[in-house]
Amino acid sequence: MGGLGTAPAIFSPREVMKLPVLLDGKPDYPRRAREDGITGVVMVYVVIGADGRVEPAYTRIQRSVPGLDEAAIESVSRWRFSPALGHDGRPVRVKVVIPVKFALK
């Protein structure tokens, strides 16, 4: 073996046996957006690592809601997930799109 190391593969949701599950996290509603009555669902593309953490290098907005995008990314980056499981039952990296809902109660 030896040589240059490569990062483990990133799987799509249909390539895994079990998808990641959100363990802990909710969006932090920006005060200004709340005061302005801005609501909506921001779709955030992420890669969730085999450790259940979001890998920030891959995080990007898939569907924007002006005034909420930055808060969605900051929130999702702190969330924790159970890792996705590959067909061998081991944790794997997976790319998913997470809906982050901002609604006034």
C-alpha positions as a LaTeX table, in Angstrom:
\begin{tabular}{lrrr}
\hline
Residue & $x$ (\AA) & $y$ (\AA) & $z$ (\AA) \\
\hline
Met1 & 0.00 & 0.00 & 0.00 \\
Gly2 & 1.28 & 3.53 & 0.54 \\
Gly3 & 1.22 & 6.46 & $-1.84$ \\
Leu4 & $-1.15$ & 9.38 & $-1.60$ \\
Gly5 & $-4.19$ & 8.89 & 0.60 \\
Thr6 & $-7.60$ & 9.54 & $-0.85$ \\
Ala7 & $-10.71$ & 10.57 & 1.02 \\
Pro8 & $-13.43$ & 7.94 & 1.37 \\
Ala9 & $-16.08$ & 7.97 & $-1.34$ \\
Ile10 & $-19.17$ & 10.15 & $-1.05$ \\
Phe11 & $-22.35$ & 8.17 & $-1.65$ \\
Ser12 & $-25.73$ & 9.34 & $-2.88$ \\
Pro13 & $-28.82$ & 8.52 & $-0.75$ \\
Arg14 & $-29.84$ & 5.62 & $-2.99$ \\
Glu15 & $-26.40$ & 4.03 & $-2.63$ \\
Val16 & $-26.64$ & 3.54 & 1.13 \\
Met17 & $-28.51$ & 1.01 & 3.24 \\
Lys18 & $-29.53$ & 3.54 & 5.92 \\
Leu19 & $-29.75$ & 7.32 & 5.61 \\
Pro20 & $-28.42$ & 9.66 & 8.30 \\
Val21 & $-30.92$ & 10.74 & 10.95 \\
Leu22 & $-30.86$ & 14.16 & 12.65 \\
Leu23 & $-29.94$ & 13.66 & 16.30 \\
Asp24 & $-29.70$ & 17.22 & 17.48 \\
Gly25 & $-30.36$ & 20.55 & 15.85 \\
Lys26 & $-32.85$ & 23.21 & 14.91 \\
Pro27 & $-32.46$ & 26.37 & 12.87 \\
Asp28 & $-31.46$ & 29.61 & 14.56 \\
Tyr29 & $-33.98$ & 32.16 & 13.27 \\
Pro30 & $-32.21$ & 35.47 & 12.56 \\
Arg31 & $-33.77$ & 38.25 & 14.63 \\
Arg32 & $-33.95$ & 40.61 & 11.64 \\
Ala33 & $-35.68$ & 38.01 & 9.44 \\
Arg34 & $-38.16$ & 37.25 & 12.24 \\
Glu35 & $-38.92$ & 40.95 & 12.73 \\
Asp36 & $-39.38$ & 41.37 & 8.95 \\
Gly37 & $-41.68$ & 38.33 & 8.82 \\
Ile38 & $-39.41$ & 36.41 & 6.43 \\
Thr39 & $-40.32$ & 32.72 & 6.33 \\
Gly40 & $-39.54$ & 29.83 & 4.04 \\
Val41 & $-37.59$ & 26.65 & 3.49 \\
Val42 & $-33.91$ & 26.89 & 2.55 \\
Met43 & $-32.60$ & 23.74 & 0.85 \\
Val44 & $-28.99$ & 23.11 & 1.92 \\
Tyr45 & $-26.74$ & 20.60 & 0.12 \\
Val46 & $-24.33$ & 18.92 & 2.55 \\
Val47 & $-22.02$ & 15.97 & 2.89 \\
Ile48 & $-22.50$ & 14.17 & 6.19 \\
Gly49 & $-19.33$ & 12.38 & 7.23 \\
Ala50 & $-18.99$ & 8.88 & 8.62 \\
Asp51 & $-18.83$ & 10.55 & 12.07 \\
Gly52 & $-22.27$ & 12.17 & 11.61 \\
Arg53 & $-20.87$ & 15.68 & 11.26 \\
Val54 & $-21.50$ & 18.02 & 8.35 \\
Glu55 & $-18.37$ & 18.55 & 6.22 \\
Pro56 & $-18.26$ & 22.35 & 5.73 \\
Ala57 & $-16.19$ & 22.25 & 2.54 \\
Tyr58 & $-19.17$ & 20.84 & 0.62 \\
Thr59 & $-22.01$ & 22.86 & 2.15 \\
Arg60 & $-23.93$ & 25.09 & $-0.26$ \\
Ile61 & $-27.39$ & 26.52 & $-0.84$ \\
Gln62 & $-29.56$ & 24.49 & $-3.22$ \\
Arg63 & $-32.67$ & 26.69 & $-2.91$ \\
Ser64 & $-32.35$ & 30.16 & $-1.47$ \\
Val65 & $-34.60$ & 32.27 & 0.73 \\
Pro66 & $-33.00$ & 35.74 & 0.88 \\
Gly67 & $-32.35$ & 36.74 & 4.48 \\
Leu68 & $-32.27$ & 33.14 & 5.71 \\
Asp69 & $-29.51$ & 31.43 & 3.71 \\
Glu70 & $-26.61$ & 32.28 & 6.02 \\
Ala71 & $-28.57$ & 31.23 & 9.11 \\
Ala72 & $-29.51$ & 27.94 & 7.43 \\
Ile73 & $-25.87$ & 27.13 & 6.64 \\
Glu74 & $-24.67$ & 28.13 & 10.12 \\
Ser75 & $-27.40$ & 26.03 & 11.74 \\
Val76 & $-26.89$ & 22.90 & 9.63 \\
Ser77 & $-23.13$ & 23.08 & 10.15 \\
Arg78 & $-23.66$ & 22.57 & 13.91 \\
Trp79 & $-26.23$ & 19.78 & 13.64 \\
Arg80 & $-25.33$ & 16.19 & 14.49 \\
Phe81 & $-26.60$ & 13.14 & 12.62 \\
Ser82 & $-26.38$ & 9.40 & 12.96 \\
Pro83 & $-24.06$ & 8.38 & 10.13 \\
Ala84 & $-25.35$ & 6.84 & 6.93 \\
Leu85 & $-24.65$ & 3.12 & 6.70 \\
Gly86 & $-23.30$ & 1.46 & 3.58 \\
His87 & $-24.43$ & $-1.95$ & 2.41 \\
Asp88 & $-21.70$ & $-3.54$ & 4.54 \\
Gly89 & $-23.26$ & $-1.90$ & 7.64 \\
Arg90 & $-20.34$ & 0.49 & 8.15 \\
Pro91 & $-20.66$ & 4.30 & 8.43 \\
Val92 & $-20.09$ & 6.12 & 5.13 \\
Arg93 & $-20.06$ & 9.68 & 3.82 \\
Val94 & $-23.29$ & 10.68 & 2.06 \\
Lys95 & $-24.48$ & 13.73 & 0.13 \\
Val96 & $-27.98$ & 14.94 & 0.97 \\
Val97 & $-30.15$ & 18.02 & 0.64 \\
Ile98 & $-31.60$ & 19.17 & 3.96 \\
Pro99 & $-34.71$ & 21.36 & 4.13 \\
Val100 & $-34.28$ & 24.04 & 6.80 \\
Lys101 & $-37.69$ & 25.47 & 7.66 \\
Phe102 & $-38.10$ & 28.94 & 9.12 \\
Ala103 & $-41.67$ & 29.59 & 10.25 \\
Leu104 & $-43.17$ & 32.18 & 12.58 \\
Lys105 & $-45.19$ & 30.44 & 15.28 \\
\hline
\end{tabular}
